[in-house]
Coordinates of N, CA and C in Angstrom, one line a residue:
M290 N 112.9 90.9 98.9 CA 111.5 91.6 98.0 C 111.0 90.4 96.4
T291 N 110.3 90.4 95.8 CA 110.3 90.4 94.9 C 109.7 91.0 94.1
A292 N 109.4 90.6 92.3 CA 109.1 92.2 91.2 C 107.8 92.5 91.5
P293 N 106.8 91.6 91.4 CA 105.5 93.5 92.5 C 106.3 93.6 93.7
D294 N 106.6 93.9 94.1 CA 107.0 94.5 95.6 C 108.6 95.5 95.2
F295 N 108.4 96.2 95.3 CA 109.9 97.3 95.4 C 109.0 98.5 96.4
V296 N 110.7 99.7 96.5 CA 110.1 101.0 96.8 C 111.6 101.2 96.1
R297 N 110.5 102.9 95.4 CA 111.4 104.0 95.1 C 111.6 104.8 95.2
G298 N 112.2 105.7 94.8 CA 112.8 106.9 96.1 C 112.8 107.8 95.0
F299 N 112.4 109.0 95.2 CA 111.8 110.2 94.6 C 112.7 111.3 95.2
Q300 N 113.2 112.3 94.2 CA 113.0 114.3 94.7 C 112.4 115.3 93.5
I301 N 112.6 115.8 94.3 CA 111.7 117.3 93.9 C 112.0 118.4 93.3
E302 N 112.8 118.3 92.4 CA 113.9 119.5 92.2 C 113.5 121.0 92.2
G303 N 113.9 121.1 93.1 CA 113.8 123.0 93.7 C 113.2 123.1 94.5
M304 N 112.7 122.3 95.2 CA 112.3 122.6 96.5 C 113.0 121.7 97.9
N305 N 114.1 120.8 96.7 CA 115.0 120.3 98.4 C 113.4 119.7 98.7
V306 N 113.3 118.6 98.1 CA 112.4 117.4 99.3 C 112.2 116.2 98.3
R307 N 112.7 115.2 98.7 CA 112.8 113.4 98.5 C 111.8 112.7 100.1
G308 N 111.2 112.0 99.1 CA 111.0 111.1 99.6 C 110.9 109.4 99.1
R309 N 110.4 108.4 99.2 CA 110.3 107.2 99.2 C 108.3 106.2 98.9
V310 N 108.2 105.1 97.9 CA 107.3 104.9 98.2 C 107.9 103.8 97.8
V311 N 106.7 102.7 98.4 CA 106.3 101.2 98.9 C 105.5 100.4 98.5
H312 N 105.2 99.8 97.8 CA 104.3 99.1 97.2 C 104.5 96.5 97.8
L313 N 102.8 96.3 98.0 CA 103.7 95.6 98.7 C 102.2 94.2 98.5
T314 N 103.2 93.4 97.3 CA 101.3 92.3 96.9 C 101.9 91.3 97.5
D315 N 102.9 90.1 96.7 CA 102.5 88.9 97.0 C 103.7 88.9 98.7
L316 N 104.7 90.0 99.6 CA 105.1 90.1 100.5 C 103.7 90.0 101.6
A317 N 103.4 90.8 100.8 CA 102.4 91.3 102.1 C 100.9 90.1 102.6
D318 N 100.6 89.2 101.5 CA 99.5 89.0 101.1 C 101.1 87.5 102.0
R319 N 101.3 86.8 101.3 CA 102.8 85.7 101.7 C 102.6 85.3 103.2
V320 N 103.3 87.3 103.8 CA 103.8 87.1 105.3 C 102.6 87.6 106.4
I321 N 101.7 87.7 105.6 CA 100.3 88.1 106.5 C 99.5 86.5 106.6
N322 N 99.2 85.6 105.6 CA 98.8 85.4 105.7 C 98.6 84.0 106.2
A323 N 100.3 83.9 106.2 CA 101.5 83.2 107.1 C 100.6 82.6 108.6
H324 N 100.0 83.9 108.9 CA 99.7 83.6 110.5 C 98.8 83.5 111.2
G325 N 97.5 83.7 110.2 CA 96.2 84.2 110.8 C 95.9 84.5 112.1
Y326 N 96.4 86.4 112.1 CA 95.6 87.1 113.0 C 94.6 87.2 112.1
P327 N 94.3 87.9 113.5 CA 92.5 88.8 113.1 C 92.8 89.3 112.2
E328 N 92.0 90.1 111.7 CA 91.6 90.9 110.3 C 92.7 92.9 110.6
S329 N 92.3 92.5 112.0 CA 92.4 94.7 112.6 C 94.1 94.4 113.2
V330 N 94.7 93.2 113.5 CA 95.9 92.9 113.6 C 96.8 92.4 112.2
S331 N 96.3 92.3 111.0 CA 96.7 92.0 110.2 C 97.1 93.1 109.4
R332 N 96.0 94.0 110.0 CA 96.8 95.1 109.7 C 97.0 95.8 109.5
V333 N 98.0 95.7 111.4 CA 98.6 96.6 112.2 C 99.7 95.9 111.0
V334 N 100.1 95.3 110.8 CA 101.2 94.0 110.7 C 101.3 94.2 109.5
G335 N 100.4 95.2 108.5 CA 100.8 95.4 106.9 C 101.2 96.7 106.9
E336 N 100.6 97.7 107.9 CA 101.4 98.1 108.0 C 103.2 98.5 108.4
A337 N 103.1 97.9 109.8 CA 104.3 97.6 110.3 C 105.5 97.4 109.2
L338 N 104.9 96.2 108.4 CA 105.7 95.8 106.8 C 106.2 97.1 106.1
A339 N 104.6 97.7 105.3 CA 105.2 98.9 104.7 C 106.2 100.7 104.9
L340 N 105.8 99.8 106.4 CA 107.3 101.2 107.3 C 108.1 100.5 106.8
A341 N 108.6 99.5 107.4 CA 109.7 99.3 107.4 C 110.1 99.2 106.5
A342 N 110.0 98.6 104.8 CA 110.8 98.9 103.4 C 110.7 100.4 103.2
L343 N 109.8 101.6 103.6 CA 109.8 102.2 103.8 C 111.6 103.7 104.6
L344 N 111.1 102.5 105.9 CA 112.8 103.5 106.2 C 113.9 102.3 106.0
G345 N 113.5 101.0 106.4 CA 114.6 100.6 105.8 C 116.2 101.0 104.2
A346 N 115.0 100.5 102.8 CA 115.2 101.5 102.0 C 116.3 102.3 101.9
S347 N 116.3 102.8 102.9 CA 117.3 104.3 103.0 C 119.1 103.7 103.2
L348 N 118.5 102.4 104.6 CA 120.0 102.4 104.9 C 121.1 102.9 103.6
K349 N 121.9 103.6 104.1 CA 123.5 102.9 103.0 C 124.1 102.2 103.6
F350 N 123.9 101.0 103.9 CA 125.4 100.0 103.9 C 124.2 98.5 104.2
E351 N 124.6 96.8 104.9 CA 124.5 96.1 104.7 C 123.4 96.0 106.3
G352 N 122.1 96.6 106.0 CA 122.4 96.1 107.8 C 120.7 95.7 108.0
T353 N 120.1 95.8 109.5 CA 118.9 96.0 109.8 C 118.1 96.8 110.3
L354 N 116.7 96.8 110.2 CA 116.3 97.6 110.4 C 114.9 97.8 111.4
T355 N 114.7 96.9 112.1 CA 113.8 97.0 113.1 C 113.3 98.2 113.8
L356 N 110.9 97.5 113.4 CA 110.9 98.6 114.7 C 110.1 97.6 115.2
Q357 N 109.7 98.0 116.1 CA 109.0 97.0 117.5 C 108.3 98.4 118.2
T358 N 106.9 98.3 118.6 CA 106.2 98.5 119.1 C 106.5 97.4 120.5
R359 N 105.5 98.5 121.7 CA 105.3 97.7 123.6 C 104.2 98.2 123.5
S360 N 103.2 97.7 124.2 CA 101.8 98.4 125.0 C 101.5 97.5 125.2
D361 N 100.6 97.9 125.8 CA 98.9 97.6 126.8 C 98.1 97.3 126.2
G362 N 98.0 97.5 125.5 CA 96.6 96.8 124.9 C 96.5 95.9 124.9
P363 N 95.3 95.0 123.7 CA 95.2 93.8 123.3 C 96.2 93.5 122.1
L364 N 97.0 94.4 121.7 CA 98.3 93.5 120.5 C 99.1 94.0 121.1
R365 N 100.0 93.6 121.8 CA 101.0 94.1 123.2 C 101.9 94.3 121.8
M366 N 102.6 93.8 120.9 CA 103.6 93.7 120.4 C 103.4 93.3 118.6
V367 N 104.7 94.6 117.3 CA 104.6 93.8 116.7 C 105.9 94.4 115.9
V368 N 106.3 93.3 115.4 CA 107.9 93.2 114.8 C 108.0 93.3 114.3
A369 N 108.3 93.8 113.0 CA 108.9 94.6 111.7 C 110.8 94.5 111.3
D370 N 111.2 93.7 110.4 CA 112.6 93.7 110.1 C 112.7 94.0 108.7
F371 N 113.6 94.9 108.2 CA 113.9 95.0 106.9 C 116.1 95.1 107.0
T372 N 115.9 94.0 105.8 CA 117.1 93.6 106.1 C 117.9 93.9 104.5
S373 N 119.2 94.9 104.5 CA 119.5 95.4 102.8 C 120.1 94.1 102.4
P374 N 119.6 93.3 100.6 CA 119.0 94.7 100.0 C 117.3 94.6 99.8
G375 N 116.6 93.6 100.8 CA 115.4 93.5 101.2 C 114.8 92.4 101.1
T376 N 115.4 92.3 102.3 CA 113.8 90.7 102.8 C 113.0 91.6 104.2
L377 N 112.0 91.4 104.0 CA 111.0 91.2 104.8 C 110.8 91.0 105.9
R378 N 110.4 91.1 107.4 CA 109.3 89.7 108.1 C 108.3 90.6 108.8
A379 N 107.3 90.1 109.7 CA 106.9 90.7 110.6 C 105.9 89.8 111.7
C380 N 105.6 90.0 112.8 CA 105.0 88.8 113.7 C 104.6 89.9 114.1
A381 N 103.7 89.3 115.7 CA 102.9 90.0 116.5 C 102.3 89.4 117.6
T382 N 102.2 90.1 118.7 CA 101.8 88.9 120.0 C 100.8 89.9 120.7
F383 N 99.4 89.5 120.8 CA 98.1 89.8 120.8 C 97.6 88.8 121.9
D384 N 96.1 89.1 122.6 CA 95.4 88.1 123.2 C 94.4 88.7 122.2
R385 N 94.2 87.6 121.8 CA 93.3 86.9 120.3 C 91.9 86.7 121.7
E386 N 91.6 86.7 122.5 CA 90.4 87.2 122.8 C 89.5 88.4 123.4
A387 N 90.6 89.3 123.4 CA 90.5 91.0 123.6 C 90.1 91.4 122.5
V388 N 91.2 91.5 120.9 CA 91.5 91.1 120.5 C 89.8 91.4 119.7
E389 N 89.4 90.6 119.8 CA 88.2 89.6 119.1 C 86.9 90.5 119.6
A390 N 86.5 90.1 121.0 CA 86.4 91.7 121.7 C 86.5 92.3 121.0
L391 N 87.1 93.4 120.6 CA 86.9 94.8 119.6 C 85.9 95.2 119.1
G392 N 86.1 94.0 117.9 CA 84.7 93.6 116.4 C 85.6 93.4 115.6
A393 N 85.0 94.2 114.7 CA 85.5 93.9 112.8 C 87.0 95.1 113.0
L394 N 86.6 96.4 113.6 CA 87.4 96.9 112.9 C 88.0 98.5 113.5
P395 N 87.9 97.8 115.2 CA 88.7 98.8 115.8 C 89.6 99.7 115.5
I396 N 89.6 101.2 116.3 CA 90.7 102.2 116.0 C 92.0 101.8 116.7
F397 N 92.9 101.9 116.2 CA 94.5 101.9 116.4 C 94.6 101.8 118.6
R398 N 94.3 103.2 118.5 CA 94.4 103.2 120.2 C 93.4 102.4 121.0
E399 N 92.8 101.5 120.8 CA 92.4 100.6 121.2 C 92.6 99.5 121.3
L400 N 93.3 99.4 120.1 CA 94.4 97.8 120.0 C 95.6 98.2 120.8
V401 N 96.2 98.8 121.2 CA 97.6 98.9 121.1 C 97.7 99.5 123.0
G402 N 96.3 100.2 123.1 CA 96.4 101.3 124.4 C 97.7 102.3 124.3
K403 N 98.2 102.7 125.7 CA 99.3 102.8 125.9 C 101.0 101.6 125.5
G404 N 102.0 102.9 124.8 CA 103.1 102.6 124.3 C 104.0 103.1 123.5
S405 N 104.7 102.4 123.4 CA 106.3 102.3 122.7 C 106.7 102.3 121.3
L406 N 107.0 103.4 120.1 CA 107.5 102.4 119.0 C 109.4 102.7 119.8
A407 N 109.5 101.6 119.3 CA 111.6 101.9 118.7 C 111.7 101.4 117.5
I408 N 112.6 101.8 116.9 CA 113.0 101.7 115.6 C 114.9 101.8 116.3
T409 N 115.2 100.9 115.5 CA 117.2 100.2 115.7 C 117.3 100.0 114.2
I410 N 118.2 99.8 114.5 CA 119.2 100.1 113.2 C 120.4 100.0 113.1
D411 N 120.5 99.0 112.8 CA 121.8 97.5 113.5 C 122.7 97.1 111.7
P412 N 123.7 98.0 111.2 CA 125.2 97.9 110.9 C 125.7 96.8 111.0
G413 N 125.6 95.7 112.1 CA 126.2 95.1 112.2 C 128.0 95.1 111.9
G414 N 128.5 93.9 112.1 CA 129.8 93.7 112.0 C 130.6 94.8 113.4
D415 N 131.5 95.4 114.0 CA 131.9 95.7 115.2 C 130.6 96.9 114.9
M416 N 130.2 97.6 114.4 CA 129.5 98.9 114.1 C 128.0 98.9 115.3
E417 N 128.7 99.9 115.8 CA 127.5 100.4 117.1 C 125.9 100.1 116.3
R418 N 125.2 100.1 116.8 CA 123.7 100.0 116.6 C 122.9 101.3 117.4
Y419 N 122.2 101.7 116.4 CA 121.2 103.1 117.2 C 120.3 102.3 116.9
Q420 N 118.9 103.7 118.4 CA 118.2 103.4 118.8 C 117.7 104.7 119.2
G421 N 115.7 104.6 118.1 CA 115.0 105.7 119.0 C 114.1 105.5 119.6
I422 N 113.6 105.1 120.3 CA 111.7 105.0 121.1 C 110.8 106.2 121.1
V423 N 110.4 106.5 120.6 CA 108.9 107.4 120.3 C 106.9 107.0 121.4
A424 N 107.0 108.0 121.6 CA 105.6 107.2 122.3 C 104.9 106.5 121.2
L425 N 103.8 105.8 121.6 CA 102.7 105.2 119.8 C 101.9 106.5 119.8
D426 N 101.3 107.3 118.7 CA 100.9 108.2 118.1 C 99.2 107.1 117.5
G427 N 97.9 107.3 118.1 CA 97.2 107.2 118.5 C 96.7 107.5 116.8
E428 N 97.2 107.7 116.0 CA 96.4 107.7 114.7 C 97.2 106.9 114.5
G429 N 98.5 105.9 114.6 CA 99.1 104.3 113.7 C 100.3 104.0 114.1
L430 N 101.2 103.2 113.3 CA 102.2 103.7 113.1 C 102.7 104.7 112.5
A431 N 102.2 105.3 111.3 CA 102.7 106.7 111.1 C 103.0 107.2 111.6
G432 N 102.2 108.2 112.6 CA 101.8 109.0 112.9 C 103.4 108.7 114.8
G433 N 103.9 107.3 116.0 CA 104.5 107.3 115.7 C 105.7 107.3 115.0
A434 N 105.4 107.2 114.2 CA 107.4 106.9 112.9 C 107.9 108.9 112.9
T435 N 106.6 109.2 112.3 CA 107.1 110.8 112.3 C 107.5 111.3 112.9
S436 N 107.0 111.8 114.4 CA 107.9 111.9 115.9 C 108.5 111.0 115.8
Y437 N 109.4 110.0 115.7 CA 110.9 110.0 115.9 C 111.5 111.2 114.9
F438 N 111.3 111.3 113.2 CA 111.6 112.4 112.8 C 111.3 113.4 113.8
D439 N 110.5 113.9 114.0 CA 110.6 115.3 113.7 C 111.3 115.2 115.5
N440 N 111.4 114.7 116.1 CA 112.1 114.5 117.5 C 113.8 114.0 117.4
S441 N 113.9 112.9 117.1 CA 115.3 112.3 116.7 C 116.6 112.9 116.0
E442 N 115.7 112.8 114.4 CA 116.8 113.6 113.0 C 116.2 114.4 113.0
Q443 N 115.1 115.1 113.8 CA 114.4 116.6 113.0 C 114.9 116.8 111.7
I444 N 114.1 115.6 111.1 CA 113.8 116.4 108.9 C 112.2 116.4 109.2
P445 N 111.9 117.6 108.8 CA 110.4 117.7 108.6 C 109.9 116.3 107.6
T446 N 109.5 115.6 108.4 CA 108.4 114.1 107.7 C 106.8 113.8 107.7
R447 N 107.1 113.8 106.9 CA 105.0 113.2 106.6 C 105.1 111.9 106.3
I448 N 104.1 111.4 107.1 CA 104.3 109.5 106.7 C 102.8 108.9 106.1
T449 N 102.3 108.5 105.1 CA 101.0 107.4 105.1 C 101.4 106.5 104.4
L450 N 100.8 104.9 105.8 CA 100.6 104.3 105.5 C 99.3 103.4 105.6
S451 N 99.0 101.8 104.2 CA 97.8 101.9 104.1 C 97.7 100.4 103.4
V452 N 96.5 99.0 104.1 CA 96.6 98.2 103.6 C 94.9 98.3 103.3
A453 N 95.0 97.1 102.9 CA 94.1 96.5 102.2 C 94.1 95.2 101.6
T454 N 92.5 94.5 101.2 CA 92.6 93.0 100.9 C 91.5 93.2 99.6
L455 N 91.9 92.2 99.2 CA 90.7 91.9 97.7 C 90.9 90.9 97.5
M456 N 90.3 90.7 96.6 CA 88.9 89.6 96.0 C 89.6 88.7 95.3
A457 N 91.0 88.1 94.9 CA 90.6 87.1 93.3 C 89.3 86.3 92.6
R458 N 89.0 87.0 91.3 CA 87.5 87.0 90.5 C 87.8 85.4 90.3
G459 N 87.7 84.1 90.0 CA 87.5 83.3 89.5 C 88.1 82.1 90.5
A460 N 88.9 82.8 91.6 CA 89.5 81.7 93.1 C 88.5 80.3 93.3
A461 N 90.0 79.4 93.2 CA 89.2 78.3 93.6 C 88.8 77.8 94.8
E462 N 89.6 78.8 95.8 CA 89.7 79.0 97.2 C 89.7 80.7 97.7
P463 N 88.4 81.6 97.1 CA 88.2 81.9 97.7 C 89.1 82.3 99.2
R464 N 90.1 83.7 99.3 CA 90.6 84.1 100.2 C 90.6 85.5 99.8
P465 N 91.3 86.8 101.3 CA 91.5 88.1 100.5 C 93.1 88.0 100.3
H466 N 93.6 89.1 100.0 CA 94.9 88.5 98.9 C 95.4 90.3 99.7
W467 N 96.1 89.9 100.9 CA 96.7 91.0 101.2 C 96.8 92.0 100.5
R468 N 97.2 93.6 100.5 CA 98.1 94.1 99.6 C 98.3 94.9 100.9
A469 N 99.7 95.7 100.9 CA 100.4 97.4 101.7 C 101.1 98.0 101.1
G470 N 101.2 99.6 101.2 CA 101.3 100.7 100.7 C 102.0 101.8 101.4
G471 N 102.6 102.5 101.0 CA 102.4 103.9 102.0 C 103.5 104.6 101.1
V472 N 103.7 105.9 101.8 CA 104.7 107.2 101.3 C 105.4 108.0 102.3
I473 N 106.3 107.8 102.0 CA 107.1 108.9 103.5 C 107.3 110.2 102.2
I474 N 107.7 111.1 103.0 CA 107.6 112.9 101.7 C 109.3 112.9 103.3
Q475 N 110.2 113.8 103.1 CA 110.9 114.9 103.4 C 111.1 116.0 103.1
N476 N 111.3 117.0 103.8 CA 111.8 118.2 103.2 C 113.2 119.0 104.2
L477 N 114.2 118.3 102.8 CA 115.2 119.1 103.5 C 115.3 120.6 103.6
A478 N 115.0 120.9 103.0 CA 114.9 122.8 102.5 C 114.5 123.1 103.6
A479 N 113.5 123.1 104.8 CA 113.1 123.4 106.2 C 114.6 123.4 106.8
L480 N 115.4 122.2 106.3 CA 117.1 121.8 107.8 C 118.4 123.3 107.5
G481 N 117.9 123.5 106.5 CA 118.9 124.9 105.8 C 118.2 126.5 105.4
G482 N 117.1 126.2 106.7 CA 116.4 128.1 106.3 C 115.6 128.7 106.2
H483 N 114.9 127.6 104.8 CA 114.4 128.1 103.2 C 113.4 127.9 103.7
G484 N 112.1 127.7 104.7 CA 111.5 127.4 104.6 C 110.4 125.9 105.7
S485 N 109.9 126.4 105.8 CA 108.7 125.2 106.9 C 108.1 124.0 105.4
P486 N 108.0 123.2 106.2 CA 107.5 122.3 105.6 C 106.4 122.8 105.0
Q487 N 106.1 121.2 103.9 CA 104.7 121.4 103.0 C 103.9 119.6 103.1
A488 N 102.8 120.3 104.3 CA 102.5 118.7 104.4 C 101.8 118.0 103.2

């Protein structure tokens, strides 16, 4: 990750709430444009990059966090890796004809159909890998990751992801520049019995 791309952690004192914010500019643009995916696939790949950065930045060791979807829809698989201290990559496998038949902006459920999201943490060396698998949520990768924390980690969590393009003024060769970002918020107070999480 380069200077324009960052993940920042934060904590809200007195509420025992923590979180992270990710902002990907150059990296998202470079990864997404390298593949020449349809726009709808590019958007999911951008979400995967942002989500992998949000989750991977919490690793307390040098290792790899991998997100992988598998599904029966036109977008069959998306994989994103975060390797500490800050290397990101992502790719997708899809049926181009079926994706394009859905139109310019299909909903997530149309793209993926039914499937699963696996989150794998590999500390490397002789340490054991950990993997959690949840059903893909129809609302997107954020929904699946939220289910992962609710079920596997039992930490009340909210995640929001966003992907967009912008056009640079005066560019010799106009093309969309991809941007991706997200926020994760976790309520640790609820674990101690001090109340329910606030959305």
